[in-house]
Amino acid sequence: MVKHSSRIALSQSALQTNFNFIRKKTGQGVRISSVVKANAYGHGIAEFVPMAEKCGISHFSVASSFEAEEVLSVCSDKTSIMIMGILYEEDIPWAVENGIEFYVFNFERLLIAKEVAERLGKKAVVHIEVETGANRTGLQADDFKKTIEYLTENREYIQFEGLCTHLGGAETLANKFKIDAQVLRYNNFLETCREMNYMPRKRHIASSAAALAFEETRFDMVRIGVAQYGFWPSPDIRYLHLQETKKTTENGLKRIFTWKTDIMDLRKVKAGEYIGYGTAYQAVQDMDIAVLPLGYSNGYPRGLSNRGQVLIKGKKAPVVGLINMNLFMVNISHIPDVAVGDEVVLVGRQKNNVIPVSSFTDATQLLNNEMLSRLPAAIPRKAVT
Ligand SMILES: *Cc1c(COP(=O)(O)O)cnc(C)c1O
């Protein structure tokens, strides 16, 4: 196989650190579902899932049946997979056949699940998602009693695996009033289950932010995405943690991925010349330039034109000119002895310098999640210690 223009390394020890930190926060008895939608937030499902399993994770959440299929192809037999989003009706038999758990957010879907389960002679494992205030997907309160009745009557076909909801914006403390209202409504649904004497096996509503910060949202399981990859869900949540631990700097979460490429070519540019397309960058003095073999089609955001930085020989080299579709240039005038083939760090550490993901997001207005999830699946990922 030929060499790709960049590569991503994933640190097993950093991942372990993150799960240790999250487990310490959420406490014993709370199961972690590792959220690996969007190709594991760009980390790569195929590489990330086995790494998480090594850390004791045995439950994964995805947004679609398409992603579930990918997890299924790499996970161990004992691992559970849960689809939180799109599962087309025609794929429900596939999900039931493979024991894949899925969200049900309207009554009609329950009828189909039962029919499929009966036909295949295998239970459908469902999580009833209820509407509590995020107003995306979720069963409305009006349909709830009917749903629990149906689940009770059809327990031989449908396993009431979970009762869940999604909190809309637990990352921001200013939204806490909204989260509180959602938690209250969720508890009302639970109360109805109790009254009707049929409880779900797992209650779960928290994603990273709520799981790290708000105890009353943890219940039996938390759905952890961004935090497991080593990112704080928001400055607010990090602040709450520091306040709780009475520390000023502790991080506890470590970025697990490093993204590297290497130098494709070197050139000298005379003062007054323009670099790359158009007139975006004009050399004000004679410069030494390195050409790198990737661009916006390879996940390096175009918004970093004239703004980004990479590491070469442990020193920061600023992007000069526009990020092209599959090339960009950096200024190396201040770095001696640079050669073609030298390692270039796009995200991560090299000697005493670091390029964090946040440096991308600061410059481009991209969300951390957005930047990561856009990393093309074609970039090779590799687990390292
Ligand atoms: C993406 C997602 C999560 C994980 O969110 P993070 O903030 O990344 O932890 C949890 N639940 C649902 C329904 C999601 O879509």
Coordinates of N, CA and C and ligand atoms in Angstrom, one line a residue, residues 33-37 41 61-63 82 84-85 103 129 136-137 165-167 171 204-211 222-229 233 369, ligand 1:
S33 N -21.4 4.5 28.1 CA -21.5 4.2 26.7 C -20.6 5.1 25.9
S34 N -19.7 4.6 25.1 CA -18.8 5.4 24.4 C -19.4 5.8 23.1
V35 N -19.6 7.1 22.9 CA -20.2 7.6 21.7 C -19.2 7.7 20.5
V36 N -19.4 6.9 19.5 CA -18.5 6.9 18.4 C -19.1 7.3 17.0
K37 N -20.1 8.1 17.1 CA -20.7 8.6 15.8 C -19.6 9.5 15.1
Y41 N -15.8 10.7 16.2 CA -15.4 12.1 16.2 C -14.0 12.3 15.4
S61 N -22.3 3.9 21.4 CA -23.5 4.6 20.8 C -23.1 5.2 19.5
V62 N -24.0 5.1 18.5 CA -23.8 5.7 17.2 C -25.0 6.5 16.8
A63 N -24.9 7.3 15.7 CA -26.0 8.1 15.2 C -26.8 7.4 14.2
M82 N -25.7 0.7 20.3 CA -26.9 1.4 20.4 C -27.0 2.5 19.3
M84 N -28.7 5.8 18.2 CA -29.5 6.9 18.8 C -30.3 7.7 17.7
G85 N -29.9 7.5 16.5 CA -30.5 8.3 15.4 C -31.2 7.5 14.3
Y103 N -33.0 3.4 19.4 CA -34.0 4.4 19.9 C -35.3 4.2 19.2
E129 N -37.0 6.9 23.7 CA -36.6 8.3 23.8 C -37.8 9.2 24.0
R136 N -36.0 17.7 19.4 CA -35.5 17.1 18.2 C -36.3 15.8 18.0
T137 N -35.8 14.7 18.5 CA -36.6 13.5 18.5 C -37.0 13.1 19.9
T165 N -33.4 10.5 27.1 CA -33.7 11.7 26.5 C -32.3 12.4 26.2
H166 N -32.3 13.5 25.5 CA -31.1 14.2 25.2 C -31.3 15.7 25.7
L167 N -30.2 16.1 26.5 CA -30.3 17.4 27.1 C -29.7 18.4 26.1
E171 N -23.8 22.1 28.2 CA -22.4 22.6 28.2 C -22.4 24.0 28.8
H204 N -30.9 6.7 31.0 CA -29.8 7.5 30.6 C -30.2 8.8 29.9
I205 N -29.5 9.9 30.3 CA -29.8 11.2 29.7 C -28.6 12.0 29.5
A206 N -27.5 11.7 30.1 CA -26.3 12.6 30.1 C -25.4 12.3 29.0
S207 N -24.9 13.4 28.4 CA -23.7 13.3 27.5 C -22.5 13.8 28.4
S208 N -21.4 14.1 27.7 CA -20.2 14.4 28.5 C -20.4 15.5 29.5
A209 N -21.0 16.7 29.1 CA -21.1 17.8 29.9 C -21.9 17.5 31.2
A210 N -23.1 17.0 31.0 CA -24.0 16.7 32.1 C -23.3 15.6 33.0
A211 N -22.7 14.6 32.4 CA -22.1 13.5 33.2 C -21.0 14.0 34.1
V222 N -24.2 6.8 31.2 CA -23.9 8.1 30.6 C -23.3 7.9 29.2
R223 N -23.7 8.8 28.3 CA -23.3 8.6 26.9 C -22.1 9.6 26.6
I224 N -20.9 9.1 26.6 CA -19.8 10.0 26.6 C -19.1 10.1 25.2
G225 N -19.2 11.2 24.7 CA -18.5 11.5 23.4 C -17.2 12.3 23.6
V226 N -17.4 13.6 23.5 CA -16.2 14.5 23.4 C -15.2 14.3 24.5
A227 N -15.6 14.0 25.7 CA -14.7 13.9 26.9 C -13.7 12.7 26.8
Q228 N -14.2 11.6 26.2 CA -13.3 10.5 26.1 C -12.2 10.7 25.1
Y229 N -12.4 11.6 24.2 CA -11.3 12.0 23.3 C -10.4 13.0 23.9
P233 N -16.1 19.5 27.4 CA -17.2 19.9 26.6 C -17.3 21.4 26.4
N369 N -15.6 19.6 17.8 CA -16.2 18.4 17.2 C -16.3 18.5 15.7
Ligands
LIG1 C1 -23.4 13.1 20.4 C2 -24.4 12.6 21.4 C3 -23.9 12.3 22.7 C4 -22.4 12.6 23.1 O1 -22.2 14.0 23.3 P1 -20.9 14.6 23.9 O2 -21.2 16.0 24.2 O3 -19.9 14.5 22.8 O4 -20.5 13.7 25.0 C5 -24.8 11.8 23.6 N1 -26.1 11.6 23.3 C6 -26.6 11.8 22.1 C7 -28.0 11.6 21.8 C8 -25.7 12.4 21.1 O5 -26.2 12.6 19.9

